[in-house]
mmCIF file of C-alpha atoms and ligand atoms in Angstrom:
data_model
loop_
_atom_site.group_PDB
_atom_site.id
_atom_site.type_symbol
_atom_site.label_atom_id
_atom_site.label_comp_id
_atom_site.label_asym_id
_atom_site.label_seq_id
_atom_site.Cartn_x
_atom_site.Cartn_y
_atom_site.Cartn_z
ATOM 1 C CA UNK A 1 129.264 68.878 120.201
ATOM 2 C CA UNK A 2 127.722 66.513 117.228
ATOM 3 C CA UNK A 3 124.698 67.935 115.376
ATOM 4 C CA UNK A 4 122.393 66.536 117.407
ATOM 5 C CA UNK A 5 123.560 68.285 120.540
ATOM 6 C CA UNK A 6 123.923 71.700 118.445
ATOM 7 C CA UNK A 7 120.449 71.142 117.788
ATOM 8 C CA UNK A 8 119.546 70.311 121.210
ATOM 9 C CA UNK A 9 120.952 73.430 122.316
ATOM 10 C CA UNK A 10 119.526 75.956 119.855
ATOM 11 C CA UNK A 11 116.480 74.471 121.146
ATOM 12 C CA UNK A 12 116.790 74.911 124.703
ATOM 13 C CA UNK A 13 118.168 79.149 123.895
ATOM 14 C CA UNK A 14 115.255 79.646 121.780
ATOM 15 C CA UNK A 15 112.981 78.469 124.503
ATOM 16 C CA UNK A 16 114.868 80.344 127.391
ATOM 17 C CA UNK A 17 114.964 83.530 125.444
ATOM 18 C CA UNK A 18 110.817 83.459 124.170
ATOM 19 C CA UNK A 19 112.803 83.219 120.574
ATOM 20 C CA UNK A 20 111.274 81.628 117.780
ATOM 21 C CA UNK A 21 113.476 80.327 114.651
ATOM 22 C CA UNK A 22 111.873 80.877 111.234
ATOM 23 C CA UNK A 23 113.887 79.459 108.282
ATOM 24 C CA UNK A 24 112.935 79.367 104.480
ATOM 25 C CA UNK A 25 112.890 75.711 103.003
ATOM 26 C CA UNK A 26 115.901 76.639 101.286
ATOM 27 C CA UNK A 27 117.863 76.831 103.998
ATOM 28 C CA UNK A 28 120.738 73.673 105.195
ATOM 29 C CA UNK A 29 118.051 71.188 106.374
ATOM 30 C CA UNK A 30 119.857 70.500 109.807
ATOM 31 C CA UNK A 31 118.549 74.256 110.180
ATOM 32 C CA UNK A 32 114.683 73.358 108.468
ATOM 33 C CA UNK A 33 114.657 70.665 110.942
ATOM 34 C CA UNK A 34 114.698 72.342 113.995
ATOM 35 C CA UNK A 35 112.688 75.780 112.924
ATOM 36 C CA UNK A 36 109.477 76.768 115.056
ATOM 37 C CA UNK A 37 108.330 78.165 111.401
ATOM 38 C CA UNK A 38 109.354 76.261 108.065
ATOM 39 C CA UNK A 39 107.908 77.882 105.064
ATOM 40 C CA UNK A 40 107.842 79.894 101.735
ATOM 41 C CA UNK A 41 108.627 84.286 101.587
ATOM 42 C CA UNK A 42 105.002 84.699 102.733
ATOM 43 C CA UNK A 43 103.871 82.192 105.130
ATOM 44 C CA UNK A 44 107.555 83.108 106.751
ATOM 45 C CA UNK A 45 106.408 87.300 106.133
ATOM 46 C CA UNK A 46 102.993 86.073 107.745
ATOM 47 C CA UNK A 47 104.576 84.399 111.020
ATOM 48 C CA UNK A 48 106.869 87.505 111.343
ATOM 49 C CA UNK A 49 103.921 89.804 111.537
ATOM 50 C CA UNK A 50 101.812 87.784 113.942
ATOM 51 C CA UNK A 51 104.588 86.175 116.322
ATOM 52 C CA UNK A 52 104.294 87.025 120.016
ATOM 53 C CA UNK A 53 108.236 85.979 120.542
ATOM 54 C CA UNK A 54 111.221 88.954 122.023
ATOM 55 C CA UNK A 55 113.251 87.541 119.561
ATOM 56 C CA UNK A 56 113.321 86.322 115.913
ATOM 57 C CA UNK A 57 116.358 84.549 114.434
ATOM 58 C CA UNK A 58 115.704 84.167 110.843
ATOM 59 C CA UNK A 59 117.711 81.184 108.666
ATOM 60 C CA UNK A 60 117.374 83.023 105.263
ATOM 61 C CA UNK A 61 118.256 85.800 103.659
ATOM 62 C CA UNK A 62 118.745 89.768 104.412
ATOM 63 C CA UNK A 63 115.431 90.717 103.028
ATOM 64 C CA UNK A 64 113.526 88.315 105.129
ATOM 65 C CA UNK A 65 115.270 89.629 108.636
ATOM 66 C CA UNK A 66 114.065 92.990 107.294
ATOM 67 C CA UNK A 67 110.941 92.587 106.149
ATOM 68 C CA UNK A 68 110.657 90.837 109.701
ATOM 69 C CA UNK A 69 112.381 93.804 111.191
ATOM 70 C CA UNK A 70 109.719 96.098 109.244
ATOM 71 C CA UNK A 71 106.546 94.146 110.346
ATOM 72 C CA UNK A 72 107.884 93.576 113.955
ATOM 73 C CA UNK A 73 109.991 96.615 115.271
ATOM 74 C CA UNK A 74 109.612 96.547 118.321
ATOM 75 C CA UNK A 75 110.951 93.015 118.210
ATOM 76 C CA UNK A 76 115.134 91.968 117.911
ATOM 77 C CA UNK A 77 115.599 90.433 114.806
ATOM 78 C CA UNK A 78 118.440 88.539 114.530
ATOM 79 C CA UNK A 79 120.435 87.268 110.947
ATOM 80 C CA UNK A 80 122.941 84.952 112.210
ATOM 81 C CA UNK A 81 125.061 85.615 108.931
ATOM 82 C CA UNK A 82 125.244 88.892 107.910
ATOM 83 C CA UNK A 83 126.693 88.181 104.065
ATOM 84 C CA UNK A 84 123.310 85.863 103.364
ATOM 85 C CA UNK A 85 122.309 88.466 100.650
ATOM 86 C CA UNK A 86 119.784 87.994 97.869
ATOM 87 C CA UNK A 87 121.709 89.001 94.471
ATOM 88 C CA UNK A 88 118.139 89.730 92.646
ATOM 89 C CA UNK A 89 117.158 91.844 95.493
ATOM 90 C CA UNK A 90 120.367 94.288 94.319
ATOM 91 C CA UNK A 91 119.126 94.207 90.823
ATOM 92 C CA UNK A 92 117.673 97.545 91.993
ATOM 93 C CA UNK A 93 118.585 100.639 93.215
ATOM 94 C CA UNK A 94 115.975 103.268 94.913
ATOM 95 C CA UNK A 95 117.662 106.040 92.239
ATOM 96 C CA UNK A 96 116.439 103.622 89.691
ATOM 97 C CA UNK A 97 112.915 102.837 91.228
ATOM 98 C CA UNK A 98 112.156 106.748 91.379
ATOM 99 C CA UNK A 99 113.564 107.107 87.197
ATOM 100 C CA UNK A 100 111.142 103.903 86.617
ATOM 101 C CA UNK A 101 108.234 105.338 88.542
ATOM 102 C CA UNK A 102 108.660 109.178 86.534
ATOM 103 C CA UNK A 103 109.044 107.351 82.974
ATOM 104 C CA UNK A 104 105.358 105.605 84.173
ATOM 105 C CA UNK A 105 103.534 108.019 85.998
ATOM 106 C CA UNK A 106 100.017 106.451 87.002
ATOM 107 C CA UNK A 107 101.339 102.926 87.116
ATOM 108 C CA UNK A 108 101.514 101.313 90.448
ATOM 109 C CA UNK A 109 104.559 99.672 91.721
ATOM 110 C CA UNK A 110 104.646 95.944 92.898
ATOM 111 C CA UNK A 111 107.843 95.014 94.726
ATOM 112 C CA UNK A 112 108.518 90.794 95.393
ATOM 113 C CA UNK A 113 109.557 90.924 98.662
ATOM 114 C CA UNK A 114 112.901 89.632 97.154
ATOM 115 C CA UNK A 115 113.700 93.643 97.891
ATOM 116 C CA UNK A 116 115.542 95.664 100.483
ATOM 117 C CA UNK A 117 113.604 97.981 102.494
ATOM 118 C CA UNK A 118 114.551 100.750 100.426
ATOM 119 C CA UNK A 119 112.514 99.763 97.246
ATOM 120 C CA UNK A 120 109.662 98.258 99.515
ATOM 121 C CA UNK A 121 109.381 101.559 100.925
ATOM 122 C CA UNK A 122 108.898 103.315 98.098
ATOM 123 C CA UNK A 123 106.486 100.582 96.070
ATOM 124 C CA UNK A 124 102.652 100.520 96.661
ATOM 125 C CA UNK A 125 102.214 96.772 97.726
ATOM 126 C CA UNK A 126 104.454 93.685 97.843
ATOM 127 C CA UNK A 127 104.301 90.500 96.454
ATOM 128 C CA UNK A 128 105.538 86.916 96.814
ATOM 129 C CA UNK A 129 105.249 84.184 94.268
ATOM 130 C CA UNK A 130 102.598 82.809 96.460
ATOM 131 C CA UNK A 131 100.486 85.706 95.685
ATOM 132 C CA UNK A 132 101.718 87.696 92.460
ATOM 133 C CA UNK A 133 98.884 87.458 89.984
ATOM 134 C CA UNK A 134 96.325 88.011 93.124
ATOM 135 C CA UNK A 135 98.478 91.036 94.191
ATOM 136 C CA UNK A 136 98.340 92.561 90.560
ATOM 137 C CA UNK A 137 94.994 92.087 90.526
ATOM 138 C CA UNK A 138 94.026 94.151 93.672
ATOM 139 C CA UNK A 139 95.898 97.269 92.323
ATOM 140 C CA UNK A 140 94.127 100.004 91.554
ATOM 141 C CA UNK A 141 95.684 101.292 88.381
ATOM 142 C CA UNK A 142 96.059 99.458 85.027
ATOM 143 C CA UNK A 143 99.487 99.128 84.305
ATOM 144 C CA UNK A 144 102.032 97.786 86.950
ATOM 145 C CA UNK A 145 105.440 98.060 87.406
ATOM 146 C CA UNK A 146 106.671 95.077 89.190
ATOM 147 C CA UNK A 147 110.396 94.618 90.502
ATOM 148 C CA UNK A 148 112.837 93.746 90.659
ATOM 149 C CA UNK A 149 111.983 90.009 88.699
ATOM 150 C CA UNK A 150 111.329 90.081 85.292
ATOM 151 C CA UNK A 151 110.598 86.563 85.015
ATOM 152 C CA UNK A 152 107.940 86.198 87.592
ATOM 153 C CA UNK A 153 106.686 89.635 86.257
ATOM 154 C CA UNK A 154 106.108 88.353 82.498
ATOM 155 C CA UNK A 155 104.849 85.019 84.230
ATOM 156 C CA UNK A 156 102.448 87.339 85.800
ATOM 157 C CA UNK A 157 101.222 88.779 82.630
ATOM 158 C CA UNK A 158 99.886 85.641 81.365
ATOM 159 C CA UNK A 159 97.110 86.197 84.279
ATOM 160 C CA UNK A 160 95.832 89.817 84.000
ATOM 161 C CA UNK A 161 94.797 91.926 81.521
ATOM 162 C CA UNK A 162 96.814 94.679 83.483
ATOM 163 C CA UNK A 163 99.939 96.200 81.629
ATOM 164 C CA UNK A 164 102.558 94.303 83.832
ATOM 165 C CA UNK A 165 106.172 96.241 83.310
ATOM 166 C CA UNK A 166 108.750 93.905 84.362
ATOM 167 C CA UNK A 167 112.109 95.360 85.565
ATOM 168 C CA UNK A 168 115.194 93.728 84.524
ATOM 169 C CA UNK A 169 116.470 91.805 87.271
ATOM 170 C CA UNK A 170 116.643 87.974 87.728
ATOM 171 C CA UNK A 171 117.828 85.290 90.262
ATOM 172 C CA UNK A 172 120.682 83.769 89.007
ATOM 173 C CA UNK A 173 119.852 80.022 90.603
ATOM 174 C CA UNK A 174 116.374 80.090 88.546
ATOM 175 C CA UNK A 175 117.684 81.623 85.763
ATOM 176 C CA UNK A 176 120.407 80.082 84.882
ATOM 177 C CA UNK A 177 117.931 76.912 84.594
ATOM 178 C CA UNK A 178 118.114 75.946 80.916
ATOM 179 C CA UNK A 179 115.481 74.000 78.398
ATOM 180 C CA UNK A 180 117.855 71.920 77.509
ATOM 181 C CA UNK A 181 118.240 70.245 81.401
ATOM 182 C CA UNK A 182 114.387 70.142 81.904
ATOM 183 C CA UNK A 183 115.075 68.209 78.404
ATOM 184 C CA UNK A 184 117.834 65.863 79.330
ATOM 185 C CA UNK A 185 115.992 65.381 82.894
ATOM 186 C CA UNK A 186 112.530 64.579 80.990
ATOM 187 C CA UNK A 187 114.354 61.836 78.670
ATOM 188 C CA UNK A 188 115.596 59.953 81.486
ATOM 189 C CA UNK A 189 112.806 60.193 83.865
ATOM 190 C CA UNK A 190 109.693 59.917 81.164
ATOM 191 C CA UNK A 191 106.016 60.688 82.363
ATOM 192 C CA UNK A 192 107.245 62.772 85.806
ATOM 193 C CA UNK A 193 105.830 65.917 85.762
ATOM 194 C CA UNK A 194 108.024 69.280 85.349
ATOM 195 C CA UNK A 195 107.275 71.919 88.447
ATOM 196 C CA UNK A 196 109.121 75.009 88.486
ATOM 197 C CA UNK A 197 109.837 78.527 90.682
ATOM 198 C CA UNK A 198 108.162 81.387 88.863
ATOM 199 C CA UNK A 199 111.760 83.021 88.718
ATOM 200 C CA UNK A 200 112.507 80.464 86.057
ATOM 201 C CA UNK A 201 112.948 81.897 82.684
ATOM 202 C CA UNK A 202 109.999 81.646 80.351
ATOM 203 C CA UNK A 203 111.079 78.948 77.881
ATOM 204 C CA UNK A 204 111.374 76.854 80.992
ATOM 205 C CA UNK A 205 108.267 77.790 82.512
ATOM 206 C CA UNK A 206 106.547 76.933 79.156
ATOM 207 C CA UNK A 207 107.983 73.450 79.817
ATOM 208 C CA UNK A 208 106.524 72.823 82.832
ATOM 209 C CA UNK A 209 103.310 70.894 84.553
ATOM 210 C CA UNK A 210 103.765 72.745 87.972
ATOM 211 C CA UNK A 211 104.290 76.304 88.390
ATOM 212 C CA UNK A 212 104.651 78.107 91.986
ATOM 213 C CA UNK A 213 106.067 79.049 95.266
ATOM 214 C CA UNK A 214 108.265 76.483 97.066
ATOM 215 C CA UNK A 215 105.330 75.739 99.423
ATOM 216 C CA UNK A 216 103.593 75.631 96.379
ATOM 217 C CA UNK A 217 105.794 73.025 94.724
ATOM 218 C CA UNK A 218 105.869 70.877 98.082
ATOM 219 C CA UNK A 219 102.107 70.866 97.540
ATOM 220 C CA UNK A 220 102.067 69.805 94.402
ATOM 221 C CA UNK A 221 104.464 67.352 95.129
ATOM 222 C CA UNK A 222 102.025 66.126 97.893
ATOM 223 C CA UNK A 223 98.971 66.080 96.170
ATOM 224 C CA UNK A 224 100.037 64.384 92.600
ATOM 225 C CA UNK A 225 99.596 60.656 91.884
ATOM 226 C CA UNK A 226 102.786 61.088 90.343
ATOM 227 C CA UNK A 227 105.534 58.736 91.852
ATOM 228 C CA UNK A 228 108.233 61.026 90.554
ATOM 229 C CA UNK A 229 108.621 64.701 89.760
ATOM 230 C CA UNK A 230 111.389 67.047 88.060
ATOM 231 C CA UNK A 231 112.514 69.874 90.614
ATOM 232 C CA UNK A 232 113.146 73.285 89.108
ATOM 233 C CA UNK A 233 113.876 75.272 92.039
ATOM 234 C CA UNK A 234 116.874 75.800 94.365
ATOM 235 C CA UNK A 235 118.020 72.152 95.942
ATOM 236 C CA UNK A 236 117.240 72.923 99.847
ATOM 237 C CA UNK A 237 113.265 72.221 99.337
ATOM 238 C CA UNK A 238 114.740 68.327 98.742
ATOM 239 C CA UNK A 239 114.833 68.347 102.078
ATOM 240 C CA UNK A 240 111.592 68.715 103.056
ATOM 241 C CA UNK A 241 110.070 67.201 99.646
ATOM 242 C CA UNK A 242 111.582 63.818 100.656
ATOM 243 C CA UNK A 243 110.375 64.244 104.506
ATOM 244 C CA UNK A 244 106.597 64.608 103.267
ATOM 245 C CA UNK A 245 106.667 62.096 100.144
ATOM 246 C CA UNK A 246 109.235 59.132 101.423
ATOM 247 C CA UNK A 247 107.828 56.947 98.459
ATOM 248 C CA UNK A 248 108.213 59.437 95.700
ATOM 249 C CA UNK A 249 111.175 60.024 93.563
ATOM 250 C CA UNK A 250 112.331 64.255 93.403
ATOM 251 C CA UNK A 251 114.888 64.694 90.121
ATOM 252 C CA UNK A 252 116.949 68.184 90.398
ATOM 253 C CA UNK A 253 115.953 69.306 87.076
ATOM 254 C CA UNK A 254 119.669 70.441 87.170
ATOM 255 C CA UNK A 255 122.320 70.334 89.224
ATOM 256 C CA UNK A 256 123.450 74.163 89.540
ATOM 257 C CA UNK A 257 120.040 74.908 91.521
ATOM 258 C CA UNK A 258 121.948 76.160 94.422
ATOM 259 C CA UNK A 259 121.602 79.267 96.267
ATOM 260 C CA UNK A 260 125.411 80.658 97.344
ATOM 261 C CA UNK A 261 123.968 82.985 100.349
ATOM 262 C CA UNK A 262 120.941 80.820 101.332
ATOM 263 C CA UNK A 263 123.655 78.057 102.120
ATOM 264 C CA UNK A 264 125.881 80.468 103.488
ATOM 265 C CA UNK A 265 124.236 79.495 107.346
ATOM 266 C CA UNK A 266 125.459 76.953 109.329
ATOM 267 C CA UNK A 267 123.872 75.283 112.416
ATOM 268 C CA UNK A 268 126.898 76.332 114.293
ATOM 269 C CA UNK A 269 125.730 80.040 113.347
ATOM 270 C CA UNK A 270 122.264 79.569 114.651
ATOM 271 C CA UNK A 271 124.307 78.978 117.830
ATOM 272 C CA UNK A 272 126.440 81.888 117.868
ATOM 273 C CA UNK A 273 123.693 84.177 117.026
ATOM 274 C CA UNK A 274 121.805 83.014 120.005
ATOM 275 C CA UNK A 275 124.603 82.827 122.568
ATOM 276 C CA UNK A 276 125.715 86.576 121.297
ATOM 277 C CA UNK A 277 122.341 88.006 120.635
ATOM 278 C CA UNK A 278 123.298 88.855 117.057
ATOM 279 C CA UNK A 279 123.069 89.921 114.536
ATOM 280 C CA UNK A 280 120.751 92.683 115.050
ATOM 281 C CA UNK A 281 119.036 93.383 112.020
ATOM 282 C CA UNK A 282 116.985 96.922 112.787
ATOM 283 C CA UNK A 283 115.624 98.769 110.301
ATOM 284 C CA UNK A 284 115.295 102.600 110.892
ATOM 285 C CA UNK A 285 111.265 104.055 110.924
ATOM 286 C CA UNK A 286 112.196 106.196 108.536
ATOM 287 C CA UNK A 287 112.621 103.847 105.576
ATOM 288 C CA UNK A 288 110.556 100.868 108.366
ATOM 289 C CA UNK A 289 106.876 102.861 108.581
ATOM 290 C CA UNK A 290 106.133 103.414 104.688
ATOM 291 C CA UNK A 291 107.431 99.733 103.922
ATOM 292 C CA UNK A 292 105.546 98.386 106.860
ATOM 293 C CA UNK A 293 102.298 99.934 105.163
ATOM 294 C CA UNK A 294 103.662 98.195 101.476
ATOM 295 C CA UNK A 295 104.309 94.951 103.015
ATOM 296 C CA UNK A 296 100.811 95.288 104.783
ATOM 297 C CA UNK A 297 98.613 95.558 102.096
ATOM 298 C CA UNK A 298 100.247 92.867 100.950
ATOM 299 C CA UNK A 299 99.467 90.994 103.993
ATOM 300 C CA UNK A 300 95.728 91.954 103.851
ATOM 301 C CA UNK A 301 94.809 91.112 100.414
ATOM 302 C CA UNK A 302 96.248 87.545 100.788
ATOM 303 C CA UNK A 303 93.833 86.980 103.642
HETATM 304 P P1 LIG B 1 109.458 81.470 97.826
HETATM 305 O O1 LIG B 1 108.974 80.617 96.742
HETATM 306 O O2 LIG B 1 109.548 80.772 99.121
HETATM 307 O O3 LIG B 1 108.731 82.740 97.955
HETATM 308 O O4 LIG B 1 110.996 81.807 97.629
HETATM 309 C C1 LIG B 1 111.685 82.098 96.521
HETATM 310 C C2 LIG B 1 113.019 82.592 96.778
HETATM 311 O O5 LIG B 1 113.817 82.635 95.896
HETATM 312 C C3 LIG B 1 113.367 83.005 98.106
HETATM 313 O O6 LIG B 1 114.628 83.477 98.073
HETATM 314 FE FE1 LIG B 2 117.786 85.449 96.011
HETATM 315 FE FE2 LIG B 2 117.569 83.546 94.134
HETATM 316 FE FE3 LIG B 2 118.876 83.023 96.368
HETATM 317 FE FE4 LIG B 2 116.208 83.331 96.421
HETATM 318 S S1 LIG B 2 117.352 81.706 95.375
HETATM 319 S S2 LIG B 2 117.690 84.203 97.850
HETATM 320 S S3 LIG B 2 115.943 84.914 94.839
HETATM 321 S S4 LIG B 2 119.460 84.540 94.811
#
């Protein structure tokens, strides 16, 4: 079978089995091209909450299948590759949530959904970096503890007046961005503006014209009179940047942006997964019903 008819196919077991396929715009764009549901952490968190699908196969990462687990579980979720981790999301363990929560007593916790269920389970409300400084905001307590990404947490700070705490972890693909290749990409392509991912260190984020989600990016992308614009965030959302805006010009502010487990999935896994029913991703109501009520607040004050 070519692509086309692996496509064709997916198509025709996603209808037969009331599934729906959400993927993240990071994700191969073979896979974004066929989705019911293309979008950013929370429209894809949003979708997962109010689908009225059996079955949810989710192109992305182990968090997302979760957190669609969590707000869904009565539904299957399935994960056709089981290794598509999130390396930030381990940057935390629930040993070390409970040590950070007794050195701060009073202060609430903000998890980014980039999380497992463990730490959303025991934080107060989640976050995306659609919704970050909103989310701080609507706390109840004035210092926050946000994990586990310290750059979107001091980006954060800039916004509130709250005590924002960031813990230590980072995404290596943003991270690893560096001033001097938003430099080098500025010199060659003068006057196009700079827009980044919030997990971009802050010397980079200091650089730029555009900071946001990736569905925030592809708006901006939309909306500028720009004809071209410098891409800080992983490569995938090319993809769909160059589907929305054929006449502009998108520059990979470097070429590393790439994500080793959100490229992990292949079309021909989207297959399996459906023709198998797996994998399940389930995640047990003991850990599932206090991060369902974290991940729901969330969902309520982004309304
Ligand atoms: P969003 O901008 O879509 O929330 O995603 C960031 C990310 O790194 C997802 O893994
Ligand atoms: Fe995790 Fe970064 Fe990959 Fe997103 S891009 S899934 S935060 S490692």
């Amino acid at each position: 079978m070519n692509i086309l008819e692996k496509q064709k196919r997916i198509r025709k077991l996603l209808d037969d089995n009331n599934a729906i396929l959400l993927a993240h715009y990071y994700q191969p764009g073979e896979i974004q091209d066929i989705a019911d549901i293309l979008g950013d952490s929370l429209a894809l968190s949003m979708e997962a909450a109010e689908t009225t699908a059996d079955v949810i196969v989710f192109a992305g990462v182990r968090f997302m299948a979760e957190s669609a687990s969590i707000l869904s579980p009565k539904k299957t979720v399935l994960l056709p590759r089981l290794d598509a981790g999130c390396p930030l999301a381990d940057t935390i363990t629930v040993e070390e949530l409970k040590q950070a929560k007794a050195d701060h007593p009073g202060a609430r916790v903000v998890a980014y959904v980039n999380s497992s269920a463990e730490i959303k389970a025991h934080s107060d409300i989640c976050c995306t970096s659609a919704n970050a400084v909103r989310i701080v905001e609507s706390t109840d307590a004035d210092t926050v503890l946000m994990v586990p990404d310290g750059n979107l947490a001091r980006y954060t700070t800039q916004f509130t007046k709250k005590k924002v705490i960031p813990w230590k972890g980072f995404c290596y693909v943003h991270n690893n961005l560096e001033p001097e290749e938003v430099r080098k990409a500025q010199a060659a392509h003068p006057g196009a503006p700079v827009a980044v991912h919030p997990e971009c260190r802050p010397e980079v984020i200091a650089m730029a014209d555009f900071v946001g989600s990736t569905g925030g990016i592809l708006k901006f992308a939309r909306e500028t009179d720009a004809q071209a614009v410098i891409i800080g965030t992983e490569r995938g959302i090319m993809h769909q940047l160059k589907k929305e805006s054929p006449g502009k010009t998108f520059i990979p502010a470097s070429d590393h942006l790439i994500c080793r487990d959100m490229k992990r999935m292949t079309i021909d896994d989207i297959l399996s997964a459906l023709l198998e029913m797996k994998h399940v991703v389930r995640v047990s109501e003991e850990i599932g019903e206090p991060a369902r009520r974290t991940l729901g607040r969330m969902l309520k004050a982004s309304k």
